[in-house]
Amino acid sequence: MNTSEFREFGKSAVDYIADYLDNIRDKKVISSKKPGFLQNKLTKSTPINGDPWQDVMRDVDQLIVPGLSHWQSPNFHAFFPTSNSYPGIVGELMCAGLGAVAKDWISNPACVELEVKMMDWLAKLLDLPKEFLNSSEGPGGGVIQNAASESTLVAVLSGMARSVKNEQILNPHRSEAEIKSKLVTYTSLHSNCSVEKAGLLASAPMRLLATDKHNRLRGHTLEEAIRKDREQGFIPCCVVATLGTTGTCSFDNLEEIGLICRRENIFLHVDAAYAGAAFVCPEYRHYMKGVDYVDTFSFNPHKWMLVNSDCSAMWFRDTSEFSEAYRVQKSMPETEIQPHKEVYGIDIENWQIPNIRRFRALKLWFVLRTYGVQGLRKHIRDQCSLAEYFTELLKVDDRFEVLNSVMGLVCFRVMGDDSVTRKLLEKISERRNLFLTPYTHEDRMLIRFVICSPFTQKEDIKYAWNEIVSTLNLILDVERIKG
Ligand SMILES: *Cc1c(COP(=O)(O)O)cnc(C)c1O
């Protein structure tokens, strides 16, 4: 493909995206396709001679888009947002277009330095502890990871490294392997499944602790679990606290947990994947009380901050706990042929698992710069007020029960046993006009309704409400006839 074809192809793709997003409201939010639908529509193998780009774009339109569930649709209220925005999309395009990746500073100075700067902008935007800043005097700093799951794994590995080091100082004869076999980690029953997985990946069993009735992990529960484990010879090494759980957007009591971790010298990570974005607004920062005890903190700009996936922000109080423990000293032949061997004081390439990093800072910069602090606050506040509006609608119909309504998430169910709630969700999913997801709370089913798309307006909430009520009426009518 030559440059002039690229110009045409690229422009046609941008136009396609703009039309897609302009008309997204008209599409059924859940795809109607059956499993395997695409397999017979595509050629069995790679075409021998390349196809014209026009044919590829035609197939995007005819084969791919009809098989999408539309995450940017105003009728998408499932999971948590993975929102994008026009500046974010262009940032991603520029990232691919410049083809820039980075390892250390010399491999791509602007890539590394923009990321270092953006992580400071973000930390200040959320009012995180000063020690987390790349520009701070101490060993703290921030880096962009691929996903919250990866940030959690890096945190757990850091906690394990700290415990091994401490234990070897106390008991110099104990082998690393023996210490590692005794390490245990903690989180709540309601933390994201990626947290338990991080424990599995790191071979440090993750204890899933009970919460209070608001799904919050409390200090006394953690304290008791640590005491029992120590009695049995285990070594507690890491706690993952959640600010904004995936199920019900609950907030673990960070202050209680932090005090215990500080006292017991246990590594403390905060997973604020979704709710972290809300801390751009000062009125939500009370949920972060206790953040001064935290060793690592992560949230996803790719969830609720208008940056398309992937972009997970992670900060360390002391980056060396990870970078020293997992540094490999292999001599890299490529460093020998570098034009200059200058080193930059910040080694973000050692704060992550992959070898190279994509230039994700670019899309983050595009979003932060074009929205500004006020634009981002407005985005969060607008979405929260839409959730409040939906809550008001639920509350005037006494057939519904609202379990909680926090930030952009509303959890509700139909009064009575679970059967009608279950039928309601099934029927709504069959109709494909709304995308909602369930959660189990105290053995009862509830329906989660999240404001996800930045395009969602009050009219869309009314539409969702009508869809829910008319579906419920339909179900109740059928039951009445049967009864
Ligand atoms: C979504 C979510 C995750 C997983 O995020 P990824 O970036 O997909 O790994 C982790 N924790 C919480 C609380 C979440 O809501």
XYZ file of C-alpha atoms and ligand atoms in Angstrom:
498
model
C 0.000 0.000 0.000
C 1.362 3.408 -0.896
C 0.908 6.732 0.876
C -1.939 7.987 -1.233
C -3.914 4.773 -0.673
C -3.148 5.073 3.043
C -4.593 8.599 3.077
C -7.807 7.367 1.466
C -8.053 4.225 3.608
C -7.353 6.161 6.808
C -9.821 8.924 6.044
C -12.503 6.424 5.139
C -11.908 4.665 8.476
C -12.214 7.929 10.444
C -15.436 8.726 8.584
C -16.695 5.229 9.302
C -16.007 5.621 13.027
C -17.707 9.032 13.135
C -20.821 7.643 11.404
C -20.795 4.564 13.638
C -20.725 6.668 16.805
C -23.261 9.190 15.469
C -25.771 6.392 14.806
C -24.896 4.044 17.645
C -28.142 4.750 19.490
C -30.128 3.125 16.682
C -28.384 -0.237 16.953
C -29.508 -3.042 19.260
C -26.927 -2.870 22.018
C -26.507 -6.655 22.297
C -25.497 -8.558 19.174
C -28.037 -11.087 17.867
C -25.388 -13.419 16.454
C -25.041 -17.043 17.485
C -21.721 -18.598 18.544
C -19.522 -19.371 15.543
C -21.405 -16.958 13.251
C -18.214 -15.537 11.757
C -16.379 -18.769 11.079
C -17.999 -19.630 7.732
C -18.241 -16.043 6.569
C -14.494 -15.571 6.294
C -12.122 -17.372 3.909
C -10.555 -20.501 5.380
C -7.051 -19.021 5.293
C -5.158 -15.867 4.480
C -5.876 -14.714 0.891
C -3.056 -15.671 -1.483
C -3.089 -12.281 -3.148
C -3.931 -9.362 -0.889
C -7.462 -7.952 -1.125
C -8.141 -4.253 -1.827
C -8.737 -2.208 1.317
C -12.208 -1.316 0.075
C -13.178 -5.002 0.370
C -11.842 -5.120 3.906
C -13.868 -2.050 4.904
C -16.976 -3.553 3.274
C -16.551 -6.695 5.384
C -16.065 -4.626 8.525
C -19.429 -3.086 7.802
C -21.224 -6.270 6.782
C -19.604 -8.966 8.915
C -17.875 -7.437 11.907
C -20.044 -4.550 13.088
C -23.264 -6.634 13.072
C -21.481 -9.064 15.403
C -20.493 -6.381 17.902
C -22.107 -5.631 21.208
C -21.916 -1.865 21.346
C -19.954 -0.826 24.422
C -20.173 2.858 23.511
C -23.956 2.759 23.106
C -25.993 4.923 25.514
C -27.996 1.739 26.179
C -24.967 -0.171 27.410
C -25.294 -0.371 31.208
C -23.354 -3.587 31.871
C -20.084 -4.288 33.715
C -18.277 -0.952 34.078
C -17.604 1.658 31.399
C -14.740 1.191 28.962
C -15.401 4.529 27.436
C -13.556 6.250 24.663
C -13.678 9.811 23.379
C -12.726 11.538 20.158
C -9.391 12.840 21.521
C -8.619 9.374 22.896
C -9.356 7.743 19.540
C -7.076 10.166 17.732
C -4.397 9.586 20.367
C -4.577 5.840 19.672
C -4.324 6.496 15.942
C -1.274 8.707 16.467
C 0.280 6.034 18.671
C -0.052 3.491 15.864
C 0.917 6.024 13.224
C 4.101 7.141 14.890
C 4.826 3.483 15.545
C 6.627 4.481 18.687
C 7.352 2.001 21.455
C 9.859 2.342 24.253
C 12.100 0.346 26.532
C 14.463 2.618 28.434
C 14.815 6.360 27.901
C 17.379 6.188 25.118
C 15.213 3.796 23.121
C 12.571 6.509 22.848
C 13.021 9.624 24.968
C 9.686 11.379 24.297
C 7.705 8.174 24.920
C 9.227 7.721 28.334
C 9.178 11.371 29.339
C 5.569 11.992 28.321
C 4.504 8.952 30.351
C 6.485 10.137 33.373
C 4.830 13.547 33.096
C 1.310 12.216 32.497
C 1.508 10.000 35.560
C 2.320 13.093 37.616
C -0.559 15.030 36.053
C -2.890 12.157 36.919
C -1.600 11.778 40.474
C -2.159 15.487 41.092
C -5.583 15.306 39.460
C -6.619 12.627 41.986
C -4.760 14.281 44.866
C -2.696 11.154 45.577
C 0.154 11.254 48.113
C 3.099 13.378 46.936
C 5.444 10.422 47.413
C 3.843 8.753 44.379
C 4.993 11.470 41.985
C 7.776 10.753 39.514
C 9.010 14.252 40.254
C 9.233 13.559 43.997
C 12.627 13.306 45.629
C 12.080 9.788 46.931
C 11.792 6.314 45.358
C 8.098 6.650 44.372
C 6.681 6.894 40.881
C 3.936 6.023 38.438
C 3.717 4.064 35.213
C 1.050 2.974 32.716
C 0.249 -0.737 32.784
C -1.849 -2.761 30.443
C -4.703 -3.549 32.831
C -5.714 -3.362 36.485
C -5.146 -7.121 36.600
C -1.531 -6.596 35.671
C -1.118 -3.782 38.208
C -2.440 -6.126 40.910
C -0.025 -8.868 39.895
C 2.897 -6.443 39.981
C 1.767 -5.295 43.432
C 1.458 -8.839 44.781
C 4.908 -9.690 43.417
C 6.304 -6.570 45.121
C 4.729 -7.583 48.422
C 6.173 -11.079 48.125
C 9.639 -9.705 47.407
C 9.450 -7.470 50.475
C 8.416 -10.337 52.732
C 11.146 -12.639 51.430
C 13.723 -9.910 52.069
C 12.445 -9.167 55.582
C 12.199 -12.827 56.495
C 15.742 -13.512 55.353
C 17.013 -10.718 57.580
C 15.190 -12.254 60.559
C 16.112 -15.852 59.678
C 19.211 -15.894 57.462
C 19.186 -19.707 57.276
C 15.731 -19.938 55.781
C 15.779 -20.550 52.033
C 13.883 -18.328 49.644
C 11.885 -21.327 48.392
C 10.790 -22.235 51.900
C 9.758 -18.670 52.705
C 7.847 -18.380 49.450
C 5.913 -21.561 50.213
C 4.542 -19.857 53.339
C 3.432 -16.538 51.820
C -0.267 -15.681 51.886
C -2.217 -12.681 50.623
C -5.610 -11.142 51.433
C -8.502 -9.470 49.741
C -12.276 -9.372 50.197
C -14.854 -11.770 48.815
C -16.100 -8.935 46.652
C -12.847 -7.933 45.020
C -12.492 -8.425 41.268
C -11.719 -11.972 40.105
C -8.401 -10.670 38.749
C -7.223 -10.239 42.351
C -7.670 -13.898 43.210
C -6.013 -14.713 39.901
C -2.996 -12.546 40.781
C -2.551 -14.671 43.915
C -2.748 -17.844 41.816
C -0.289 -16.549 39.231
C 2.155 -15.514 41.930
C 1.679 -18.757 43.911
C 0.692 -16.787 46.990
C -2.772 -18.054 47.996
C -5.273 -15.218 48.157
C -7.564 -15.444 51.188
C -11.012 -14.134 50.293
C -12.205 -12.455 53.475
C -15.797 -11.837 54.524
C -17.101 -8.286 54.447
C -19.606 -6.305 56.479
C -23.162 -6.102 55.166
C -22.203 -3.252 52.836
C -19.600 -5.459 51.118
C -16.686 -3.595 52.760
C -13.615 -5.327 54.115
C -13.061 -4.203 57.709
C -9.945 -4.063 59.843
C -10.995 -6.576 62.494
C -11.681 -9.268 59.882
C -8.243 -8.776 58.366
C -6.609 -8.703 61.781
C -8.204 -12.001 62.751
C -7.185 -13.691 59.479
C -3.580 -12.523 59.879
C -3.463 -13.773 63.463
C -4.728 -17.226 62.474
C -2.294 -17.499 59.582
C 0.700 -16.461 61.668
C -0.272 -19.054 64.284
C -0.072 -21.713 61.597
C 3.317 -20.582 60.352
C 2.166 -18.670 57.278
C 3.696 -15.340 56.329
C 1.105 -12.652 55.469
C 2.689 -10.561 52.722
C 0.135 -8.503 50.828
C -3.373 -7.059 51.090
C -5.354 -5.904 48.067
C -8.054 -3.436 49.103
C -10.725 -2.355 46.647
C -12.093 1.149 46.290
C -15.231 0.619 44.209
C -15.881 -3.120 43.919
C -17.089 -4.433 40.601
C -20.320 -5.864 42.018
C -21.757 -3.033 44.067
C -19.121 -0.259 44.039
C -18.310 -0.745 47.730
C -15.289 0.768 49.399
C -13.103 -1.247 51.752
C -12.204 0.612 54.932
C -8.764 1.726 53.850
C -7.938 3.485 57.065
C -8.548 0.423 59.265
C -6.779 -1.858 56.787
C -3.884 0.554 56.332
C -3.191 0.811 60.051
C -2.938 -2.965 60.314
C -0.710 -3.286 57.248
C 1.600 -0.586 58.593
C 1.813 -2.277 61.979
C 2.405 -5.755 60.520
C 4.671 -4.547 57.702
C 2.371 -6.021 55.067
C 2.348 -4.622 51.549
C -0.899 -2.770 50.719
C -2.232 -2.356 47.198
C -5.367 -0.428 46.256
C -7.431 -1.520 43.277
C -9.612 1.453 42.306
C -10.008 0.356 38.675
C -13.384 2.008 38.154
C -13.954 4.448 41.024
C -10.475 5.995 40.872
C -11.602 8.291 38.058
C -14.205 9.869 40.374
C -11.424 11.162 42.624
C -10.871 13.982 40.133
C -13.872 15.425 42.007
C -12.989 16.539 45.544
C -16.398 15.451 46.858
C -15.493 11.772 46.332
C -12.034 11.844 47.882
C -13.282 10.927 51.362
C -13.398 7.338 50.070
C -9.600 7.468 49.815
C -9.105 8.154 53.522
C -6.141 6.022 54.558
C -4.343 6.328 51.205
C -1.227 7.467 53.070
C -0.723 3.853 54.216
C -0.794 2.490 50.683
C 2.240 1.021 48.894
C 0.776 0.843 45.403
C -2.388 2.358 43.923
C -3.993 1.647 40.605
C -6.985 2.841 38.592
C -7.989 2.559 34.953
C -8.236 5.723 32.877
C -9.553 3.210 30.313
C -12.673 2.676 32.367
C -14.319 5.932 33.389
C -11.873 8.535 32.151
C -12.535 8.611 28.421
C -9.274 6.938 27.412
C -9.861 3.878 25.256
C -8.486 0.548 26.407
C -5.729 -0.167 27.291
C -4.472 2.281 29.901
C -4.139 1.364 33.571
C -2.356 3.812 35.864
C -0.231 2.461 38.704
C 1.803 4.263 41.353
C 4.405 2.966 43.791
C 5.538 4.447 47.068
C 8.858 2.706 46.395
C 9.432 1.449 42.866
C 12.627 -0.357 43.861
C 10.665 -3.016 45.745
C 9.586 -4.389 42.378
C 12.427 -3.294 40.130
C 15.233 -4.560 42.381
C 13.592 -7.910 43.034
C 12.821 -8.681 39.406
C 15.712 -7.047 37.586
C 17.506 -9.256 35.109
C 21.130 -8.504 34.486
C 21.349 -10.013 31.042
C 23.700 -8.002 28.909
C 21.645 -6.674 26.054
C 23.594 -6.581 22.799
C 21.358 -3.797 21.518
C 22.527 -1.395 24.196
C 26.005 -1.657 22.712
C 24.982 -0.113 19.450
C 22.922 2.738 20.855
C 23.918 6.094 19.471
C 24.383 7.613 22.922
C 24.365 5.895 26.236
C 22.769 8.623 28.292
C 20.611 7.384 31.120
C 17.518 9.066 32.440
C 17.023 8.946 36.196
C 13.694 7.109 35.984
C 13.652 3.463 34.887
C 9.942 2.857 34.216
C 10.885 -0.109 32.000
C 11.654 -2.009 35.220
C 8.275 -1.329 36.845
C 6.308 -3.593 34.548
C 6.157 -7.140 33.187
C 6.458 -6.642 29.392
C 9.735 -5.738 27.803
C 8.564 -2.852 25.634
C 5.743 -0.374 26.218
C 3.272 1.110 23.777
C 3.082 4.901 23.555
C -0.136 4.962 25.597
C 0.787 8.248 27.237
C -0.115 9.971 23.983
C -3.862 9.230 24.148
C -3.873 10.041 27.855
C -2.261 13.405 27.117
C -4.785 14.089 24.335
C -7.681 13.420 26.715
C -6.311 15.266 29.764
C -5.296 18.228 27.704
C -8.459 18.686 25.675
C -10.907 18.033 28.531
C -8.945 19.757 31.279
C -9.740 19.339 34.980
C -13.155 20.977 34.607
C -14.130 18.837 31.618
C -13.218 15.620 33.428
C -15.097 16.667 36.573
C -18.128 17.538 34.489
C -18.003 14.121 32.808
C -17.982 12.288 36.164
C -20.637 14.537 37.721
C -22.950 14.303 34.712
C -22.742 10.517 34.747
C -23.361 10.363 38.496
C -26.410 12.586 38.187
C -27.828 10.320 35.471
C -27.482 7.398 37.897
C -29.284 9.472 40.549
C -32.049 10.227 38.084
C -32.455 6.509 37.363
C -32.568 5.842 41.122
C -35.389 8.378 41.541
C -37.398 6.637 38.817
C -36.935 3.276 40.546
C -37.958 4.669 43.910
C -41.368 5.895 42.811
C -42.374 2.414 41.633
C -42.915 0.302 44.737
C -42.415 -2.938 42.823
C -38.680 -2.197 42.842
C -36.141 -2.162 45.626
C -32.908 -0.138 45.352
C -30.051 -1.834 47.191
C -27.504 0.835 46.576
C -26.737 3.704 44.301
C -23.117 4.798 44.355
C -21.359 6.966 41.796
C -22.550 5.743 38.366
C -23.834 2.347 39.554
C -27.361 1.496 40.695
C -28.171 -1.972 42.083
C -31.829 -2.917 42.206
C -34.232 -5.844 42.112
C -37.914 -6.611 41.937
C -39.541 -7.042 45.362
C -40.202 -10.609 46.438
C -38.125 -13.684 45.704
C -35.498 -13.775 42.966
C -37.626 -15.412 40.289
C -39.146 -12.235 38.844
C -35.814 -10.376 38.948
C -34.210 -13.279 37.083
C -36.997 -13.354 34.487
C -36.788 -9.609 34.066
C -33.075 -9.707 33.304
C -33.503 -12.676 30.940
C -36.298 -10.990 29.039
C -34.416 -7.679 28.810
C -31.387 -9.502 27.441
C -33.552 -11.326 24.898
C -34.980 -8.027 23.678
C -31.410 -6.701 23.276
C -32.388 -3.040 23.738
C -30.467 -2.722 27.014
C -27.356 -4.451 28.258
C -27.509 -5.106 32.030
C -25.601 -7.549 34.237
C -26.491 -9.372 37.483
C -24.663 -9.702 40.800
C -25.270 -11.805 43.885
C -25.496 -10.020 47.220
C -26.236 -11.956 50.411
C -27.420 -14.907 48.297
C -29.911 -12.711 46.488
C -29.818 -11.674 42.885
C -29.639 -8.048 41.923
C -29.409 -6.158 38.663
C -26.583 -3.702 38.090
C -27.305 -0.593 36.049
C -24.184 1.419 35.203
C -23.926 4.664 33.279
C -21.264 3.650 30.795
C -21.343 5.616 27.570
C -20.304 9.272 27.496
C -23.171 9.693 25.016
C -25.827 8.713 27.578
C -28.393 11.485 28.191
C -31.458 11.869 30.350
C -33.606 10.713 27.411
C -31.671 7.457 27.308
C -32.347 6.865 30.996
C -36.054 7.416 30.376
C -35.839 4.964 27.493
C -34.113 2.401 29.735
C -36.701 2.916 32.452
C -39.580 2.402 29.993
C -37.934 -0.726 28.653
C -37.524 -2.144 32.172
C -41.070 -1.277 33.269
C -42.750 -2.519 30.101
C -40.778 -5.768 30.264
C -41.786 -6.229 33.891
C -45.436 -5.546 33.049
C -45.271 -8.166 30.322
C -43.862 -10.754 32.715
C -46.428 -9.987 35.416
C -49.297 -10.138 32.888
C -48.191 -13.580 31.726
C -47.940 -14.764 35.322
C -51.401 -13.426 36.092
C -52.912 -15.296 33.145
C -51.078 -18.480 34.169
C -52.060 -18.005 37.817
C -12.698 -3.890 35.946
C -12.021 -4.149 37.204
C -10.790 -4.824 37.222
C -10.164 -5.420 35.999
O -9.637 -4.421 35.185
P -8.726 -4.812 33.931
O -8.088 -3.534 33.537
O -9.653 -5.355 32.897
O -7.752 -5.842 34.371
C -10.152 -4.950 38.433
N -10.691 -4.473 39.561
C -11.874 -3.828 39.580
C -12.419 -3.305 40.865
C -12.584 -3.660 38.402
O -13.770 -3.042 38.411
